[in-house]
Amino acid sequence: MIRFEHVIKYFGERKVLDSVNFKVERGETFVIVGFSGAGKSVTLKHMIRLLTPDIGKIYVGDELMSTASGADLVRLREKFGMLFQDAALLEWMSVFDNVALPLREKTNMSNAAIEKRVEEKLRQVNLDGVHDAMPSELSGGMRKRVGLARAIVMNPDIILYDEPTSGLDPVTSRAIDQLIDRMRLELKVTSVVVTHDLFSALAIGTRIAMIYDGRILEISRPRDFIRSQNEIVKRFLDAQYITQRGAWERTDHETQ
Amino acid sequence: MITHEPEFLPPPSNLRGRLGRSVLLACRNAGRALLILWEAVLSLRFVFSKRSRPVVLQQLYITGIKSLGVISVVAMFTGMILALQMGLELRKYGQEVNIGLAVMVTMLREMGPFMTALILAASVGSAMAAELGTMTVSEEIAALEVMSISPVRFLVMPRLAAMMIMTPILTFYACMLGVVGGAIVGSTQLGVSVPAYIDNALRWAENKDLYVGLLKSFVFGIMITTICCYEGFATTEGAVGVGRATRRSVVISFLAILVVGYIITRLFYQ
Ligand SMILES: Nc1ncnc2c1ncn2[C@@H]1O[C@H](COP(=O)(O)OP(=O)(O)OP(=O)(O)O)[C@@H](O)[C@H]1O
Ligand SMILES: [Mg+2]
């Protein structure tokens, strides 16, 4: 569905993506993990052409995304929904208007239909009764969920999530995980999820890719990922108390 | 595309390099600004569409009604100052009745469009740059582009429409208030009766003065919107960048108003 071929990107002298190669299959939940500043958001932005590779090609379906322009680009982008890392809500519009925006601007749906769809999406992200609130009145986690509702409101084929669960409480995080999983199972949506949260990566990912300093270190299925022999991947797993047995354990309690 | 990738230019090696680059960048930026203007003009056909109408009305309100107070005060005092200064000189020759003509023509030709444009650039224009700049750095513009909603149609077009309509109206209003201010000074300080003042003003002022003034203000309105929206979209680097975009938008607008004002005057009054 999305294919990166030898993508190289420089920001000034700095190589932020170094020959990135991978393929996201249709109907997959592809999780990208990595340290802060590794290039996860940059990778995600390349998929939707907010950034253009200096060298290399990016395909969406069979079409070249990295050079598309005009009407082609619009058509390709319409396949996508995207949740930005900081939600990117329009501050001067209410929550309802933010979520309804793509429907109002891009479709001819009636007001009643729009209202129904927005209600449904807000309920899916566990947000109720904040319709008329302005984004500035919401907590970080609520903003994120509004952004998520906006990303899925057009029922896109591909959804890109930049840290959907960061800043959320554990219960809501799991609800978002379930939402992502449900969309894959029921609607055959292809998702690319950038996250720090290894628990949700292991729970929802069909494959996990680890980016380190602009390079892909490892792409594997969750159960292989936690057994990885790569030193950096191991360090990343250890830091979140995930051992090869799957869950975390604290040794000091056991010795008492 | 409105969102541009971050730019990293190597530091210029010498003065000539720096100068050359500034000129090239200025040309490129002017080109980008003109492209935004072009797209905004093309999308003016949506100005009365159902989804744009509320936004356009809101912009009309912000541009027109909210600036009314300061424009009134400034226009009134400009008229009064003009009348007083010229009246005192003209009185030496017993010609003080001609302040009517002097105030009217000065306001219509130059002061009205000029002052209104400066006030709008400083208040409405800087707000545009700050708003769009904040939206740019918080990735809201990128989000619009990802949703294939043109930021120009969605954000610039209503502002452009509001400025195209409101700048000439406000200019006309400023001119009239200036003339009223002149009349007040004339009758209280210079002994020129109000009917004589009005008569003198209307007898000698030409329609051409009015039309050229309004044309000027129309052009100023378009320029302010283009410059300020462009600067907003070109913002980088967070809050500091928004501050810089706002300052640049006001400074560039002021300069452009002066230069273009001169050019238009030169074109119509040889
Ligand atoms: N607009 C920009 N200008 C300059 N450098 C940038 C810009 N955006 C990203 N970078 C650089 O690119 C690198 C990768 O950034 P990216 O945003 O992809 O990190 P990330 O993996 O998403 O990190 P995080 O988990 O903190 O969000 C970083 O080193 C960053 O400094
Ligand atoms: Mg990021």
XYZ file of C-alpha atoms and ligand atoms in Angstrom:
558
model
C 0.000 0.000 0.000
C 2.825 2.390 0.919
C 6.344 1.731 -0.279
C 9.553 3.583 0.555
C 12.454 2.994 -1.810
C 15.862 4.226 -0.670
C 14.444 7.412 0.749
C 17.113 9.877 1.810
C 16.301 13.228 3.341
C 18.632 15.966 4.463
C 17.749 18.851 6.744
C 20.688 21.094 5.982
C 23.785 19.039 6.661
C 21.911 16.529 8.769
C 20.752 13.298 7.206
C 17.415 12.693 8.949
C 16.403 9.725 6.787
C 19.144 7.455 5.551
C 18.144 5.082 2.792
C 14.832 4.035 4.266
C 13.214 0.989 2.670
C 9.992 -0.635 3.711
C 6.592 -1.623 2.491
C 3.313 -1.327 4.337
C 0.865 -3.961 3.147
C -2.823 -3.336 2.610
C -4.877 -3.905 5.746
C -1.858 -3.877 8.005
C -1.174 -1.937 11.192
C 2.426 -0.915 10.748
C 3.957 0.476 13.911
C 7.038 2.673 13.879
C 8.923 2.996 17.141
C 12.152 4.722 17.997
C 13.844 7.214 20.262
C 12.882 10.855 20.293
C 14.311 12.650 17.268
C 14.954 9.421 15.384
C 12.883 10.520 12.382
C 9.495 8.950 13.007
C 7.402 12.037 12.367
C 9.553 12.869 9.363
C 8.869 9.412 7.927
C 5.156 9.844 8.464
C 5.176 13.271 6.811
C 6.869 11.810 3.751
C 3.978 9.397 3.293
C 1.529 12.221 2.783
C 3.911 14.517 0.943
C 4.289 17.174 3.580
C 7.954 16.464 2.975
C 9.572 15.346 -0.277
C 12.534 12.963 -0.340
C 15.832 14.316 -1.639
C 16.624 10.927 -3.116
C 14.391 7.891 -3.481
C 10.762 7.200 -4.238
C 7.571 6.769 -2.270
C 4.643 4.881 -3.728
C 1.061 4.852 -2.510
C -0.689 1.923 -4.149
C 0.974 1.889 -7.538
C 1.250 5.620 -7.808
C 4.285 7.724 -7.164
C 3.514 9.947 -4.192
C 6.904 11.627 -4.008
C 6.435 13.536 -7.269
C 2.652 13.817 -7.503
C 1.219 17.298 -7.871
C -2.023 19.120 -8.524
C -5.117 16.971 -8.908
C -3.141 13.733 -8.553
C -1.815 14.803 -5.190
C -5.297 15.783 -4.022
C -6.664 12.413 -5.103
C -3.845 10.531 -3.380
C -4.194 12.553 -0.215
C -7.897 11.829 -0.075
C -7.042 8.228 0.719
C -5.392 9.362 3.931
C -6.444 10.546 7.331
C -3.771 11.901 9.600
C -3.454 12.538 13.291
C -0.700 15.075 13.936
C 1.582 14.805 16.920
C 0.085 17.947 18.481
C -3.399 17.341 17.050
C -3.271 20.510 14.854
C -6.865 21.506 15.593
C -8.104 24.818 14.249
C -8.157 26.880 17.428
C -10.924 29.219 16.368
C -13.454 26.502 15.648
C -15.389 24.412 18.136
C -14.729 20.702 18.549
C -17.768 19.870 16.465
C -16.753 22.212 13.654
C -13.228 20.848 13.656
C -14.399 17.288 13.189
C -17.083 18.316 10.701
C -14.679 20.435 8.652
C -13.626 17.806 6.078
C -17.236 16.702 5.643
C -18.423 20.262 5.092
C -15.597 21.198 2.757
C -15.250 18.023 0.749
C -18.709 16.448 0.583
C -22.297 17.439 -0.080
C -23.662 15.742 2.994
C -26.685 17.290 4.671
C -26.296 18.930 8.053
C -28.189 16.126 9.731
C -25.952 13.488 8.185
C -22.842 15.432 9.138
C -24.069 15.742 12.693
C -24.748 12.038 12.900
C -21.318 11.113 11.534
C -19.482 13.524 13.841
C -21.397 12.208 16.873
C -20.471 8.683 15.916
C -16.779 9.449 15.513
C -16.588 11.418 18.741
C -18.192 8.509 20.553
C -15.671 6.118 19.015
C -12.809 8.080 20.531
C -14.542 8.186 23.925
C -15.403 11.863 23.765
C -18.874 12.924 24.658
C -20.410 16.224 25.599
C -17.579 18.474 24.431
C -19.188 19.475 21.132
C -19.254 23.158 21.752
C -15.986 23.418 23.622
C -13.151 25.282 21.940
C -9.882 23.370 21.501
C -8.116 25.705 23.936
C -10.461 24.527 26.698
C -9.489 20.881 26.283
C -6.749 18.873 27.916
C -3.899 17.543 25.780
C -5.375 14.077 25.680
C -8.798 15.355 24.688
C -7.309 17.438 21.885
C -5.547 14.365 20.627
C -8.806 12.445 20.541
C -10.549 15.263 18.678
C -7.691 15.137 16.173
C -8.205 11.420 15.918
C -11.930 11.845 15.301
C -11.120 14.331 12.541
C -8.618 11.926 10.993
C -11.174 9.134 10.726
C -14.275 11.159 9.947
C -13.954 10.725 6.180
C -13.525 6.950 6.555
C -10.152 6.947 4.790
C -8.354 3.853 3.503
C -5.096 4.712 5.193
C -4.713 6.388 8.561
C -1.470 7.831 9.851
C -1.203 8.280 13.594
C 1.578 10.322 15.142
C 1.655 9.179 18.752
C -2.063 8.526 19.237
C -1.732 7.515 22.878
C 0.981 9.776 24.241
C -0.400 11.931 27.007
C -3.458 9.756 27.513
C -4.344 7.809 30.648
C -3.932 4.025 30.400
C -7.638 3.314 30.086
C -8.173 5.752 27.244
C -4.939 4.565 25.624
C -6.246 1.026 25.490
C -9.559 2.288 24.118
C -7.674 4.038 21.303
C -5.676 0.864 20.706
C -8.896 -1.062 20.405
C -10.273 1.526 18.031
C -7.228 1.181 15.771
C -7.459 -2.592 15.921
C -11.178 -2.555 15.222
C -10.687 -0.402 12.160
C -8.206 -2.891 10.795
C -10.461 -5.863 11.468
C -13.816 -4.411 10.508
C -13.042 -1.785 7.909
C -9.774 -3.198 6.511
C -8.102 0.125 7.124
C -4.346 0.322 6.649
C -2.727 2.111 9.575
C 0.716 3.467 10.232
C 1.206 4.232 13.904
C 4.139 6.132 15.334
C 4.428 5.544 19.037
C 6.746 5.398 22.037
C 4.375 3.100 23.814
C 5.682 -0.414 23.281
C 2.702 -1.975 25.000
C 0.348 -0.587 22.417
C 2.857 -1.311 19.642
C 2.917 -4.964 20.646
C -0.827 -5.073 21.101
C -1.972 -3.546 17.827
C 0.953 -3.889 15.408
C 0.994 -6.512 12.728
C 4.609 -5.487 12.184
C 6.910 -3.197 14.107
C 9.698 -1.135 12.612
C 12.400 0.425 14.711
C 13.962 3.630 13.436
C 17.267 4.760 14.849
C 19.004 7.902 13.669
C 17.191 7.913 10.349
C 17.797 4.259 9.561
C 15.474 1.291 9.889
C 17.133 -1.152 12.260
C 14.586 -3.871 12.332
C 11.185 -4.736 10.900
C 9.505 -7.745 12.382
C 6.300 -9.130 13.800
C 5.671 -8.291 17.473
C 6.612 -11.687 18.794
C 9.907 -11.596 16.931
C 10.489 -8.002 17.834
C 10.736 -8.679 21.564
C 13.265 -11.412 20.857
C 15.390 -9.197 18.676
C 19.136 -9.647 18.981
C 19.867 -6.082 17.898
C 21.596 -4.236 20.747
C 19.711 -0.978 20.252
C 16.343 -2.687 19.996
C 17.183 -4.590 23.167
C 18.048 -1.362 24.937
C 14.745 0.132 23.762
C 12.820 -2.870 25.064
C 14.683 -2.944 28.368
C 13.935 0.698 28.956
C 10.228 -0.151 28.986
C 10.700 -3.227 31.192
C 9.754 -5.571 28.413
C 11.732 -8.759 28.657
C 11.794 -11.627 26.256
C 9.082 -13.350 28.266
C 6.666 -10.703 27.183
C 5.636 -8.755 30.259
C 7.638 -6.783 32.716
C 8.886 -7.965 36.044
C 10.471 -6.308 39.033
C 13.092 -8.435 40.635
C 13.346 -6.643 43.958
C 9.849 -7.753 45.019
C 10.552 -11.359 44.234
C 13.569 -11.500 46.489
C 11.679 -10.250 49.521
C 1.481 23.917 -1.851
C 1.408 26.536 0.851
C 3.495 24.723 3.420
C 7.141 24.776 2.519
C 9.851 22.497 3.755
C 12.293 23.960 6.244
C 15.153 25.681 4.465
C 18.795 25.382 5.321
C 21.024 27.787 3.466
C 24.751 27.730 4.112
C 25.935 31.019 5.602
C 27.000 33.423 2.832
C 30.728 33.825 2.508
C 30.919 37.579 1.983
C 28.939 40.767 1.675
C 28.284 40.328 -2.017
C 26.987 36.825 -1.451
C 24.690 38.047 1.286
C 23.361 40.895 -0.874
C 22.829 38.665 -3.881
C 21.011 36.117 -1.826
C 18.719 38.703 -0.213
C 17.755 39.983 -3.633
C 17.086 36.501 -4.977
C 15.090 35.510 -1.900
C 13.100 38.741 -2.060
C 12.196 38.006 -5.686
C 11.236 34.444 -4.892
C 9.121 35.515 -1.927
C 7.394 38.167 -4.003
C 6.641 35.476 -6.567
C 5.197 33.187 -3.937
C 3.102 36.022 -2.530
C 1.757 36.783 -6.013
C 0.858 33.122 -6.503
C -1.107 33.209 -3.259
C -2.849 36.373 -4.433
C -3.645 34.778 -7.788
C -5.151 31.697 -6.176
C -7.115 33.855 -3.749
C -8.496 35.955 -6.604
C -9.489 32.808 -8.495
C -11.271 31.460 -5.441
C -13.181 34.717 -4.974
C -15.891 33.043 -7.034
C -16.745 31.046 -3.897
C -17.201 34.166 -1.833
C -20.979 33.802 -1.643
C -21.037 30.021 -1.350
C -22.869 28.695 1.654
C -19.792 27.543 3.525
C -17.749 30.692 2.944
C -20.437 33.212 3.719
C -20.216 33.149 7.528
C -16.418 33.447 7.425
C -16.566 36.346 4.982
C -19.154 38.129 7.134
C -16.987 37.620 10.198
C -13.969 39.050 8.380
C -16.027 42.018 7.174
C -16.963 42.668 10.762
C -13.384 42.374 12.037
C -11.982 44.546 9.243
C -14.717 47.131 9.101
C -16.461 47.599 12.383
C -13.540 46.877 14.680
C -11.285 49.449 13.008
C -13.963 52.124 12.889
C -13.058 53.728 16.214
C -9.394 54.380 15.623
C -9.983 55.418 12.015
C -12.602 57.938 13.127
C -10.297 59.568 15.642
C -7.309 59.680 13.335
C -9.322 60.976 10.362
C -11.011 63.673 12.405
C -7.760 64.970 13.830
C -6.001 64.816 10.489
C -8.708 67.029 9.025
C -8.469 69.397 11.959
C -4.678 69.632 11.769
C -4.752 70.189 8.014
C -7.351 72.933 8.366
C -5.487 74.627 11.177
C -2.058 74.564 9.540
C -3.243 75.717 6.137
C -5.793 78.105 7.560
C -3.137 79.974 9.557
C -0.976 80.382 6.444
C -3.861 81.293 4.152
C -5.161 83.862 6.618
C -2.058 85.968 5.953
C -3.418 86.475 2.423
C -7.068 86.617 3.469
C -7.716 83.336 1.694
C -8.774 81.243 4.663
C -12.036 80.208 3.018
C -9.962 77.977 0.718
C -9.253 75.533 3.536
C -12.399 73.740 2.328
C -10.744 72.880 -0.952
C -7.381 72.191 0.673
C -8.737 69.754 3.249
C -11.064 68.003 0.818
C -8.461 67.448 -1.883
C -5.693 66.440 0.496
C -7.950 63.957 2.224
C -9.363 62.456 -0.968
C -6.142 62.211 -2.902
C -3.608 61.253 -0.259
C -4.367 61.356 3.409
C -7.575 59.312 3.370
C -6.263 56.246 1.513
C -2.848 56.519 3.098
C -3.967 56.743 6.713
C -6.667 54.133 6.371
C -4.216 51.735 4.797
C -1.608 52.327 7.508
C -4.162 51.759 10.248
C -5.513 48.622 8.598
C -2.003 47.261 8.024
C -1.058 47.853 11.633
C -4.241 46.419 13.120
C -5.941 43.996 10.735
C -2.860 43.068 8.710
C -0.651 42.300 11.677
C -3.441 40.199 13.153
C -3.657 38.238 9.892
C 0.063 37.540 9.926
C -0.022 36.492 13.571
C -3.061 34.239 13.141
C -1.817 32.508 10.024
C 1.693 32.339 11.467
C 0.455 30.609 14.595
C -1.563 28.215 12.474
C 1.507 27.474 10.397
C 3.813 26.689 13.297
C 1.207 24.533 15.034
C 0.810 22.522 11.807
C -2.808 23.577 11.311
C -2.032 24.706 7.766
C -0.349 21.370 7.083
C -3.432 19.626 8.456
C -5.633 21.596 6.051
C -3.392 20.635 3.151
C -3.495 17.000 4.156
C -7.283 17.200 4.091
C -6.942 18.807 0.640
C -8.653 21.946 1.871
C -6.867 24.839 0.217
C -5.593 27.180 2.943
C -5.804 30.008 0.417
C -9.459 29.426 -0.354
C -10.299 28.684 3.244
C -8.312 31.425 4.987
C -6.994 34.030 2.545
C -10.003 34.436 0.277
C -12.394 35.670 3.019
C -9.768 38.094 4.276
C -9.068 39.358 0.777
C -12.766 39.827 0.051
C -13.262 41.703 3.308
C -10.309 44.000 2.654
C -11.338 44.655 -0.968
C -14.751 45.755 0.190
C -13.872 47.490 3.418
C -10.753 49.499 2.570
C -12.492 51.799 0.037
C -15.524 52.190 2.298
C -13.400 53.041 5.308
C -11.310 55.392 3.188
C -14.382 57.267 2.033
C -15.588 57.442 5.609
C -12.185 58.738 6.763
C -12.221 61.446 4.083
C -15.666 62.621 5.094
C -14.753 62.729 8.763
C -11.578 64.622 7.914
C -13.649 67.210 6.061
C -15.960 67.477 9.053
C -12.942 67.967 11.313
C -11.732 70.720 9.013
C -15.146 72.369 9.132
C -15.107 72.366 12.914
C -11.705 74.039 13.069
C -12.693 76.400 10.285
C -15.793 77.642 12.046
C -14.362 77.779 15.584
C -10.801 78.976 15.001
C -10.605 80.594 11.596
C -13.986 82.222 11.211
C -14.924 80.309 8.061
C -18.632 79.519 8.244
C -19.666 75.933 7.621
C -21.757 76.661 4.476
C -18.877 78.656 2.947
C -16.457 75.852 3.773
C -18.677 73.161 2.239
C -19.386 75.287 -0.799
C -15.699 75.915 -1.363
C -14.841 72.251 -0.878
C -17.467 70.968 -3.304
C -16.882 73.612 -5.960
C -13.224 72.825 -6.573
C -12.781 69.172 -5.694
C -13.114 66.910 -8.718
C -14.706 63.501 -9.049
C -11.336 62.288 -10.267
C -9.866 62.962 -6.829
C -12.442 60.691 -5.264
C -12.035 57.907 -7.797
C -8.252 57.875 -7.706
C -8.331 57.863 -3.927
C -10.714 54.936 -3.835
C -8.703 53.059 -6.442
C -5.615 53.609 -4.351
C -7.267 52.275 -1.235
C -8.567 49.244 -3.120
C -5.032 48.439 -4.257
C -3.709 49.015 -0.725
C -6.270 46.588 0.663
C -5.158 43.863 -1.729
C -1.490 44.538 -1.015
C -1.889 44.420 2.748
C -3.767 41.121 2.598
C -1.232 39.552 0.255
C 1.807 40.654 2.216
C 0.406 39.754 5.617
C -0.982 36.374 4.556
C 2.240 35.505 2.782
C 4.302 36.391 5.847
C 1.963 34.314 7.996
C 2.320 31.243 5.809
C 6.100 31.694 5.618
C 6.477 31.605 9.398
C 8.988 29.182 10.874
C 10.336 28.541 14.336
C 7.521 28.861 16.814
C 6.578 31.926 18.820
C 9.697 33.880 17.857
C 8.848 33.251 14.232
C 5.295 34.523 14.700
C 6.665 37.714 16.222
C 9.064 38.134 13.336
C 6.364 37.473 10.748
C 4.099 40.060 12.349
C 6.792 42.707 12.440
C 7.900 42.029 8.893
C 4.336 42.087 7.592
C 3.710 45.541 9.086
C 7.027 47.005 7.961
C 6.737 45.654 4.418
C 3.116 46.769 4.171
C 4.043 50.315 5.227
C 6.827 50.513 2.667
C 4.645 49.062 -0.060
C 1.855 51.517 0.737
C 4.241 54.469 0.440
C 5.849 53.333 -2.802
C 2.694 52.177 -4.554
C 0.852 55.274 -3.328
C 3.475 57.422 -5.017
C 3.316 55.388 -8.228
C -0.467 55.647 -8.483
C -0.380 59.389 -7.830
C 2.287 59.771 -10.491
C 0.189 57.792 -12.982
C -2.929 59.912 -12.574
C -1.501 63.369 -11.889
C 1.240 64.143 -14.387
N 11.238 21.508 10.680
C 12.421 20.992 11.025
N 13.532 21.725 10.906
C 14.738 21.222 11.250
N 14.938 19.996 11.711
C 13.894 19.197 11.864
C 12.557 19.654 11.535
N 11.700 18.653 11.789
C 12.447 17.635 12.255
N 13.752 17.950 12.303
C 14.858 17.083 12.734
O 14.665 15.812 12.191
C 14.941 14.817 13.136
C 13.791 13.840 13.207
O 12.671 14.506 13.717
P 11.280 13.814 13.980
O 10.296 14.893 14.220
O 10.988 12.857 12.884
O 11.555 13.017 15.317
P 10.592 11.950 16.003
O 11.197 10.624 15.781
O 9.201 12.159 15.541
O 10.752 12.340 17.526
P 9.600 12.483 18.649
O 9.365 11.127 19.149
O 10.238 13.352 19.677
O 8.411 13.101 18.020
C 15.213 15.504 14.453
O 16.558 15.417 14.721
C 14.846 16.926 14.234
O 15.800 17.751 14.828
Mg 7.486 12.993 16.283
